C-alpha atoms as an extended CHARMM CRD file, in Angstrom:
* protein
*
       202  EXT
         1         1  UNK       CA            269.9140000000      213.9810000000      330.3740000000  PROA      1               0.0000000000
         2         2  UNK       CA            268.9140000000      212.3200000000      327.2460000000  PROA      2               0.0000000000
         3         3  UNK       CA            268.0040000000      208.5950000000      327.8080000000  PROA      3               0.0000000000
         4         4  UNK       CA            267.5860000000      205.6580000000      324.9360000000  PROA      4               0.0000000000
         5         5  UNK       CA            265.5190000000      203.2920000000      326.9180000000  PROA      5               0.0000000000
         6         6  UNK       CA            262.1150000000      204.1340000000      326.4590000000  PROA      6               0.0000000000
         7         7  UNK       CA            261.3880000000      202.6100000000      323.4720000000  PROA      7               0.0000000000
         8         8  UNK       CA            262.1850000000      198.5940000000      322.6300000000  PROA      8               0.0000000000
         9         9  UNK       CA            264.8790000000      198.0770000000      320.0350000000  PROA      9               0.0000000000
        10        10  UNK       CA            262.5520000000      197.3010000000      317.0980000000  PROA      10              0.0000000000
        11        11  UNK       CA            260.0450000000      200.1840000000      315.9010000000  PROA      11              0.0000000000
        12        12  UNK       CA            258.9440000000      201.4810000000      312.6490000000  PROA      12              0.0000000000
        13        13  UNK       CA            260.2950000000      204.0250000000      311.5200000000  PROA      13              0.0000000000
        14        14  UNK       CA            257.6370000000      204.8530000000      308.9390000000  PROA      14              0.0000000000
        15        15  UNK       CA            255.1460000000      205.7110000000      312.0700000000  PROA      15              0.0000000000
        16        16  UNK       CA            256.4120000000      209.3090000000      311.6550000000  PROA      16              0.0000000000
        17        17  UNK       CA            253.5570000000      208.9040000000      308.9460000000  PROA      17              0.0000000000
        18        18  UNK       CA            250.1250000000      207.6200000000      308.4960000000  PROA      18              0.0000000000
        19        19  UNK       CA            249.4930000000      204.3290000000      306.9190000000  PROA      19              0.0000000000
        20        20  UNK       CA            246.5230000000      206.6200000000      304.2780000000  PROA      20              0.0000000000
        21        21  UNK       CA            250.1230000000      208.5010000000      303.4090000000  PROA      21              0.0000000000
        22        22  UNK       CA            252.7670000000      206.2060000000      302.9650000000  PROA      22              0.0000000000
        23        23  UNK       CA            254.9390000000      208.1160000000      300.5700000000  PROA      23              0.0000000000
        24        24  UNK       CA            254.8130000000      210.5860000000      302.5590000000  PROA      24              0.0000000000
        25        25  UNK       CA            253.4710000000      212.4990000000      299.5990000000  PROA      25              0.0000000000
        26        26  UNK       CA            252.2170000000      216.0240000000      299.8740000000  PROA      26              0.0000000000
        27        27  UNK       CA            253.3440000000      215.9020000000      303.7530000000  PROA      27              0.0000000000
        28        28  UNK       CA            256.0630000000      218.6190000000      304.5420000000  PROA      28              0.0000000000
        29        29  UNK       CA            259.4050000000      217.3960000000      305.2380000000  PROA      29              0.0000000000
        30        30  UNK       CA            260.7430000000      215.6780000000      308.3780000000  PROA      30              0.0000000000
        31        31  UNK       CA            263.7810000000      217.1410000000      310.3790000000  PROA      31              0.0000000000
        32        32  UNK       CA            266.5210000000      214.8290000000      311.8310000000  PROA      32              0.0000000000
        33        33  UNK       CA            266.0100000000      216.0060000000      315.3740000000  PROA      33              0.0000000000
        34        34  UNK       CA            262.1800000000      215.0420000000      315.0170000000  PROA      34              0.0000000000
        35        35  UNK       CA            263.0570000000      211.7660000000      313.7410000000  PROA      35              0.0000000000
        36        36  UNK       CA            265.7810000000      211.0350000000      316.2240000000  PROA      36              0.0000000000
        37        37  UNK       CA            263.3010000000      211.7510000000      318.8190000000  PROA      37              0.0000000000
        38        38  UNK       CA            261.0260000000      208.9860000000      317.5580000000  PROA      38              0.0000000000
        39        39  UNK       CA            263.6890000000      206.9170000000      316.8900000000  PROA      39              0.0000000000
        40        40  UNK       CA            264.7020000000      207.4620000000      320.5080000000  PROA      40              0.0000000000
        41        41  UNK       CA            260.7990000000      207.7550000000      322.1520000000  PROA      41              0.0000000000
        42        42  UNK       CA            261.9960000000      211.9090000000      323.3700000000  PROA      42              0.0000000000
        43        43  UNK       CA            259.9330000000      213.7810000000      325.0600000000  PROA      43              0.0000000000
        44        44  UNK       CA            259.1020000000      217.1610000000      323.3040000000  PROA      44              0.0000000000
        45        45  UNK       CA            261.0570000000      218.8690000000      326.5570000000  PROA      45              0.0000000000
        46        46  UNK       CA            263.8290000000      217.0740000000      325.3000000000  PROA      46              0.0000000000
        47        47  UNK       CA            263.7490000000      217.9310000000      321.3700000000  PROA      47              0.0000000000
        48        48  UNK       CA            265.5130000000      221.1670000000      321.7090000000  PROA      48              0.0000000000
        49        49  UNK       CA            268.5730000000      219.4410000000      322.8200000000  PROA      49              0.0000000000
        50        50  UNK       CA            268.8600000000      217.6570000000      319.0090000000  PROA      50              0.0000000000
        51        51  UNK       CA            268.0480000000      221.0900000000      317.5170000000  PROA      51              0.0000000000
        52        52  UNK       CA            271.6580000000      221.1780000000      316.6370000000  PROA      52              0.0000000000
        53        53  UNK       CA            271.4440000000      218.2400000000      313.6210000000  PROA      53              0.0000000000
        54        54  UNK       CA            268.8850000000      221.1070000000      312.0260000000  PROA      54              0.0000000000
        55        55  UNK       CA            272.4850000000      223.0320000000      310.7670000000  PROA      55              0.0000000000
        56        56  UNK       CA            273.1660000000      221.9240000000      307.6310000000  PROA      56              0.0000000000
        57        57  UNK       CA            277.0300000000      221.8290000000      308.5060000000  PROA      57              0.0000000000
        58        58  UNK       CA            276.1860000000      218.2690000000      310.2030000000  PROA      58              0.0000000000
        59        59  UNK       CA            274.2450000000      216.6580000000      307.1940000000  PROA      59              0.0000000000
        60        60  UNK       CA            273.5740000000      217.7240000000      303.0960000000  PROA      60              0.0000000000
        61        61  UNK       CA            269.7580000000      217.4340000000      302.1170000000  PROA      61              0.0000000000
        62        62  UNK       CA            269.4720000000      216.2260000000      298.5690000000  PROA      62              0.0000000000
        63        63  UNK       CA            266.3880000000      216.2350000000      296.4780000000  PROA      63              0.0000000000
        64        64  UNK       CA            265.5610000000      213.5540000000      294.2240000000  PROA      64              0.0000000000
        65        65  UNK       CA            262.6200000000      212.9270000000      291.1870000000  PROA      65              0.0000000000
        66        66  UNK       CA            260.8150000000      209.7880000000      291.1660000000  PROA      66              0.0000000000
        67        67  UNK       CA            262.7820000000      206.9180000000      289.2370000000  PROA      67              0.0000000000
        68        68  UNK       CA            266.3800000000      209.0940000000      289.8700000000  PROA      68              0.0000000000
        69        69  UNK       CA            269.4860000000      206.7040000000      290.6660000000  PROA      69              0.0000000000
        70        70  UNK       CA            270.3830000000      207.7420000000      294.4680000000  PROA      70              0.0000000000
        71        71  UNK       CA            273.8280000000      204.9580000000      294.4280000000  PROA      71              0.0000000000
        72        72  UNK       CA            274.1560000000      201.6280000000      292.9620000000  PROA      72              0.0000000000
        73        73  UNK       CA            275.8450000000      198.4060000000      294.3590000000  PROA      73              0.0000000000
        74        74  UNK       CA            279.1880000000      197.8690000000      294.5850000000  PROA      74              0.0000000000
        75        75  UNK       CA            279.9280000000      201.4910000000      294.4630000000  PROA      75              0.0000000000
        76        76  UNK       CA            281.7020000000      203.8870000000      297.2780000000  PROA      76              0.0000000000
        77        77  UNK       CA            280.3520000000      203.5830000000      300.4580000000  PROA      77              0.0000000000
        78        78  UNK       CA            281.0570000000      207.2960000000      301.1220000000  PROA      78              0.0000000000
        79        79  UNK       CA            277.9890000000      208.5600000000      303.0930000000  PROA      79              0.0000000000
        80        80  UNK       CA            274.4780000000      207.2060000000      304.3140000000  PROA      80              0.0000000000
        81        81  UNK       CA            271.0300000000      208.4810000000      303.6320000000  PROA      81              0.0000000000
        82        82  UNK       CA            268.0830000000      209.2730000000      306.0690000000  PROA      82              0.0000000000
        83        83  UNK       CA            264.4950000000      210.0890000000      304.3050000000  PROA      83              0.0000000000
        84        84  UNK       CA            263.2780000000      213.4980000000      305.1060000000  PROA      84              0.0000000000
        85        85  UNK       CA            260.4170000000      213.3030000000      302.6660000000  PROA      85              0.0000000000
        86        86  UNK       CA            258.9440000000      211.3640000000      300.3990000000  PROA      86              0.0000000000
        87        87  UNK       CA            260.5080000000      207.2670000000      299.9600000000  PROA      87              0.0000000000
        88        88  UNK       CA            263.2170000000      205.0210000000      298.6780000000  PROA      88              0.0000000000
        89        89  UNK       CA            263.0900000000      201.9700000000      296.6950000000  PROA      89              0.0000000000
        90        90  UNK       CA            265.8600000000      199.0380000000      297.3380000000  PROA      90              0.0000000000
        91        91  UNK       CA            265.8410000000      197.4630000000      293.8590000000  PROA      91              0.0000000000
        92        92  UNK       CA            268.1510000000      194.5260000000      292.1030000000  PROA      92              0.0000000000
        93        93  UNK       CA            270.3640000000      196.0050000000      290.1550000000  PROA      93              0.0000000000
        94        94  UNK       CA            269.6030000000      194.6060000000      286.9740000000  PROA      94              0.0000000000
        95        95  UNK       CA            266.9630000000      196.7080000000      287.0820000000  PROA      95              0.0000000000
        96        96  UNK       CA            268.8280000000      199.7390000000      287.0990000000  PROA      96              0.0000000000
        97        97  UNK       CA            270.6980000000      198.4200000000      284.1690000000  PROA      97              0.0000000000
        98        98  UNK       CA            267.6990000000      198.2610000000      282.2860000000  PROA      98              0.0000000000
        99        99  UNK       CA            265.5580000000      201.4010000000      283.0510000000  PROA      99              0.0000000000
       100       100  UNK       CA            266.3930000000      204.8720000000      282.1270000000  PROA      100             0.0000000000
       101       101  UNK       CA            264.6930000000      207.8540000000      283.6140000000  PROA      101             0.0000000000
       102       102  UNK       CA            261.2810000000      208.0500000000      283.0970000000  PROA      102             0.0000000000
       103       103  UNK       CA            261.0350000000      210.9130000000      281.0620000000  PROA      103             0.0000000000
       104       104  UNK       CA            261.1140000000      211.2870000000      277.1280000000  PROA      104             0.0000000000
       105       105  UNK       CA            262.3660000000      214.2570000000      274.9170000000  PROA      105             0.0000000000
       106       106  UNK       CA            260.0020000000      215.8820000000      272.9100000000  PROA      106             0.0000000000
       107       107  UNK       CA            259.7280000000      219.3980000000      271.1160000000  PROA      107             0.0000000000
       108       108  UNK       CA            258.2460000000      220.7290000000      274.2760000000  PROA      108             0.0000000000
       109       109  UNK       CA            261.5160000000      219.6100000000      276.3160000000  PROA      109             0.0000000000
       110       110  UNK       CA            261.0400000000      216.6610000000      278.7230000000  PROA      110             0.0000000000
       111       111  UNK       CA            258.0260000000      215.1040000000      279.5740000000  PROA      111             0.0000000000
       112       112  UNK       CA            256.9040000000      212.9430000000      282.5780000000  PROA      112             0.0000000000
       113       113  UNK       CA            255.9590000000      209.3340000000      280.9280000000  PROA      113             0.0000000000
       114       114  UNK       CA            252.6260000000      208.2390000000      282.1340000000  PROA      114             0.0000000000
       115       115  UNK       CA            253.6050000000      204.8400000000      282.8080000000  PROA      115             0.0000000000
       116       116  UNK       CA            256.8620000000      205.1440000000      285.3230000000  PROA      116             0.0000000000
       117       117  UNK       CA            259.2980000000      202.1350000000      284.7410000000  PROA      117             0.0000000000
       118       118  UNK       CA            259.1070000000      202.3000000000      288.4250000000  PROA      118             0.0000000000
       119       119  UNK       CA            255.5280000000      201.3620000000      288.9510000000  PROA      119             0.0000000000
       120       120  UNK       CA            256.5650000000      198.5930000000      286.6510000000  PROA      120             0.0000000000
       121       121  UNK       CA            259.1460000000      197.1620000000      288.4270000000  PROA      121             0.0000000000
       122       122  UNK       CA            256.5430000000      196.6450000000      291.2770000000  PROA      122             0.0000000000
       123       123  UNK       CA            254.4220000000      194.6310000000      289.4860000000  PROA      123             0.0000000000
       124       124  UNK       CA            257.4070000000      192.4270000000      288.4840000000  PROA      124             0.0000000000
       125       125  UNK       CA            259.4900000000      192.1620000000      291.9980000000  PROA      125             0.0000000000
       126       126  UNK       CA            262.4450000000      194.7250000000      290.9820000000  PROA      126             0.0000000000
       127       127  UNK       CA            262.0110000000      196.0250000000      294.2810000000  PROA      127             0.0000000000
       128       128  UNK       CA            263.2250000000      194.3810000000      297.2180000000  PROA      128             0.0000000000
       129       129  UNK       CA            261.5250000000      197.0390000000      300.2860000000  PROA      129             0.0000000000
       130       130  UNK       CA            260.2160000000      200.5140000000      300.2060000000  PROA      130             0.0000000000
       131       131  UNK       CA            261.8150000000      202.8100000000      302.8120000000  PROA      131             0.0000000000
       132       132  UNK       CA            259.8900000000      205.7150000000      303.5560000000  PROA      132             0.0000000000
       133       133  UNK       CA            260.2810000000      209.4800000000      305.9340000000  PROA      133             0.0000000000
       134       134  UNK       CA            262.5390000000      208.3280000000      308.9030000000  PROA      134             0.0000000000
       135       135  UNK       CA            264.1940000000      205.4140000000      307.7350000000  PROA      135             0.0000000000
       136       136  UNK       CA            268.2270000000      205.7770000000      307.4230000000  PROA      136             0.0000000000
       137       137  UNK       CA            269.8430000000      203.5910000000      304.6740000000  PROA      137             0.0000000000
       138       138  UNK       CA            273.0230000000      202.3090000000      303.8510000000  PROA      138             0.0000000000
       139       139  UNK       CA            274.5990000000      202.8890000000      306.7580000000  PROA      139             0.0000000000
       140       140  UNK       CA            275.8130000000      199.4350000000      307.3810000000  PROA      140             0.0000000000
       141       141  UNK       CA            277.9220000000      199.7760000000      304.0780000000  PROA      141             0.0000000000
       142       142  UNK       CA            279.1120000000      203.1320000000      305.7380000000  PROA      142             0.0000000000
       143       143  UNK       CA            280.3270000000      201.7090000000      308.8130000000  PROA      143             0.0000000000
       144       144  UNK       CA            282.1280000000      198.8380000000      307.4220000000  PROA      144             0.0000000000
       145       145  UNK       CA            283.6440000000      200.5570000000      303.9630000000  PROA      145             0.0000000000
       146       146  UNK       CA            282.9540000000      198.2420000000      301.6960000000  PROA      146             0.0000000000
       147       147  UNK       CA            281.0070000000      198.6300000000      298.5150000000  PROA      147             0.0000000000
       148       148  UNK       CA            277.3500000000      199.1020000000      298.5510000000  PROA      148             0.0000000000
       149       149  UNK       CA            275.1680000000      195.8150000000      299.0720000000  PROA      149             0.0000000000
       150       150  UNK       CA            272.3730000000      197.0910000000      297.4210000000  PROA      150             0.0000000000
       151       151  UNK       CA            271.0500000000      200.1100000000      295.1720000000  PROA      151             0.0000000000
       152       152  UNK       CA            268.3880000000      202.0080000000      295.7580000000  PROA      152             0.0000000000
       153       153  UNK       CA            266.3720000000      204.6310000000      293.7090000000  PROA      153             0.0000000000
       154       154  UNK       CA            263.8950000000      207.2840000000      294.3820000000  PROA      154             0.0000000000
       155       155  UNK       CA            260.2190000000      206.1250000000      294.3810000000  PROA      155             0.0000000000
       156       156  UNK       CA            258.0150000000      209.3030000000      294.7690000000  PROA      156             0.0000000000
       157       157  UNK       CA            258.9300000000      213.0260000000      293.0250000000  PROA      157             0.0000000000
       158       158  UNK       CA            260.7040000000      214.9690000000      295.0740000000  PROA      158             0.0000000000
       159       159  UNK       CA            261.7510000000      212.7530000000      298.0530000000  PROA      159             0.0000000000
       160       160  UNK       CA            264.0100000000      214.6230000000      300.3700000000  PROA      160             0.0000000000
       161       161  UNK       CA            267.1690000000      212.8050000000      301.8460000000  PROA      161             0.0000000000
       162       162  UNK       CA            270.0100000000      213.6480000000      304.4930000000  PROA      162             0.0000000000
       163       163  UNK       CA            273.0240000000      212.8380000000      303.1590000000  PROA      163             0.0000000000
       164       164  UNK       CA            275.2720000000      212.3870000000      306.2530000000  PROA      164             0.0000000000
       165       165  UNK       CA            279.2950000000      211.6200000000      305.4400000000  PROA      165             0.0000000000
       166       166  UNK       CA            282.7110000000      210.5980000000      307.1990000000  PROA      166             0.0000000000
       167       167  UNK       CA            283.4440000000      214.1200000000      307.4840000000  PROA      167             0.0000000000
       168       168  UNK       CA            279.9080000000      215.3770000000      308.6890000000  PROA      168             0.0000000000
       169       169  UNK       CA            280.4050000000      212.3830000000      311.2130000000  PROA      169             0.0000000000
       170       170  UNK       CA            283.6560000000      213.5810000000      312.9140000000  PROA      170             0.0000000000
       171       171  UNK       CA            282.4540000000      217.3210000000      313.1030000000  PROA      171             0.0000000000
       172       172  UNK       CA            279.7670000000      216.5390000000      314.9200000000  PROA      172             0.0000000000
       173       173  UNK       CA            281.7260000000      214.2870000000      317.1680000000  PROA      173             0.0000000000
       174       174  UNK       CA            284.0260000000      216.8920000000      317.7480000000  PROA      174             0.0000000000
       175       175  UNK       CA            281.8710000000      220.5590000000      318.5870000000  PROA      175             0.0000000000
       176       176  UNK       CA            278.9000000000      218.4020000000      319.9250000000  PROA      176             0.0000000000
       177       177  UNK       CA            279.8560000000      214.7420000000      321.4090000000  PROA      177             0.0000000000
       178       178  UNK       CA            276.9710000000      214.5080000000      323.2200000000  PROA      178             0.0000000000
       179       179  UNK       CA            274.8130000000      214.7380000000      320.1740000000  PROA      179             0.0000000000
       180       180  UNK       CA            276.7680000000      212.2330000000      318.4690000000  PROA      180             0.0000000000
       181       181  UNK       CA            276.4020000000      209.2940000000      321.1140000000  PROA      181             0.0000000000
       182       182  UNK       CA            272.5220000000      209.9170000000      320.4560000000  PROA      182             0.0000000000
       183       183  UNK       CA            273.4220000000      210.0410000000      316.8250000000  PROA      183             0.0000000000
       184       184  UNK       CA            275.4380000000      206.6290000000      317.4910000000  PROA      184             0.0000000000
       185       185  UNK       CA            272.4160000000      205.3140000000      319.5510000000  PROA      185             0.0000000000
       186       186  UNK       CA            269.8890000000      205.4700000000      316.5610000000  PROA      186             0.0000000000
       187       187  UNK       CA            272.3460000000      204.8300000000      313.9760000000  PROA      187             0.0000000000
       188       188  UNK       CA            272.7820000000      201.4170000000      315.9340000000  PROA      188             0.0000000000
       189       189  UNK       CA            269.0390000000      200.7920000000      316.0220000000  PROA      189             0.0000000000
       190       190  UNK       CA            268.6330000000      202.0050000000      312.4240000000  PROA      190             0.0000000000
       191       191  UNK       CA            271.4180000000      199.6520000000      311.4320000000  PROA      191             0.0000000000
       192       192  UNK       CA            269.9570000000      196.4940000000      312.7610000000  PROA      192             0.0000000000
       193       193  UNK       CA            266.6440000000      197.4660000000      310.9640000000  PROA      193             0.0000000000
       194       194  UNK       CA            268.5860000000      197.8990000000      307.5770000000  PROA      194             0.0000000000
       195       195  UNK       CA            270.0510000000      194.4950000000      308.3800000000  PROA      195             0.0000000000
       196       196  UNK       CA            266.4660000000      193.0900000000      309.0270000000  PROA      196             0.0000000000
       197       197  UNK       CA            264.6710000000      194.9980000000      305.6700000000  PROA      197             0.0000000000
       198       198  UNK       CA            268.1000000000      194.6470000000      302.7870000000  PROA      198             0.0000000000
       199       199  UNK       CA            267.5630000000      191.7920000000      301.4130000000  PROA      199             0.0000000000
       200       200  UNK       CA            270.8730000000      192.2780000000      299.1630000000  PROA      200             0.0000000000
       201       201  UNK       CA            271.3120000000      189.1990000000      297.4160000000  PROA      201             0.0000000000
       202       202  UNK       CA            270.7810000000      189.3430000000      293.5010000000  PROA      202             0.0000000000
């Protein structure tokens, strides 16, 4: 059987990835039984038992550009977010107010800026953490349903994300309940990290 102990409660997440590639950039994406693995310090001999959070009747990956609005505070609560590839940014909402995509219309259709709002709002403290492949988000606002805390936004082109809801939840609870106490397991480590790393107030 599957055991949770071998690992201590706090561990970063982002050591699915090298510190020389900490977007995650270029890297191919991350699947949700690798990363509960870490999460859980698995044995490859164990892996194929979380093969089953691979279907994607247990989870929706979404695909994001950089600078793209993935949910803002004080809106529904209605799913949480694990990065596959790629990263997150937790920013203050004002800054979201402010900012529009980063792209301009021109006669040749959109076009990429070359100075990202984004890399803007790091020089100026917009952005309260970086999340990057492996870390879950916004679970805590999940669990509890109440309004997002926080928002967050894309911060690198392309960045992959599960998007895991109530109803995803309760499937999986009810054609694979063993899967879902290790889902519960690093959801409750994951949590007290996103606890540790949101700092939510405005």
């Amino acid at each position: 059987g599957l055991t949770t102990s071998r690992r201590p409660s706090f561990i970063r997440l982002d050591e699915l990835i090298g510190p020389a590639d900490a977007t995650g950039a270029g890297l191919p994406k991350e699947t949700l039984p690798h990363i509960f693995a870490h999460v859980l310090g698995l044995h490859d001999s164990e892996l194929s038992q979380l093969s089953v959070l691979e279907r994607q009747e247990f989870h929706e990956e979404v695909t994001f550009n950089e600078g793209d609005v993935i949910f803002r505070r004080d809106t529904t609560a209605d799913a949480f977010f694990i990065v596959l590839n790629g990263a997150v940014a937790l920013v203050r909402e004002d800054y979201i107010k402010q900012n529009t995509p980063s792209t301009i219309i021109s006669g040749a259709g959109q076009v990429q800026m070359s100075q990202s709002p984004l890399r803007k709002a790091k020089e100026i403290g917009d952005i309260r953490a970086i999340l990057q492949v492996g870390c879950l988000f916004g679970f805590v606002d999940f669990l509890l349903e109440r309004p997002r805390t926080f928002g967050v936004i894309a911060s690198h082109e392309g960045t992959t994300l599960a998007k895991i809801s109530h109803a995803r939840m309760n499937q999986l609870e009810a054609t694979n309940p063993d899967v879902h106490r290790i889902f519960q397991s690093v959801l409750l480590q994951s949590s007290v990290m996103e606890l540790a790393n949101c700092t939510c107030s405005e």
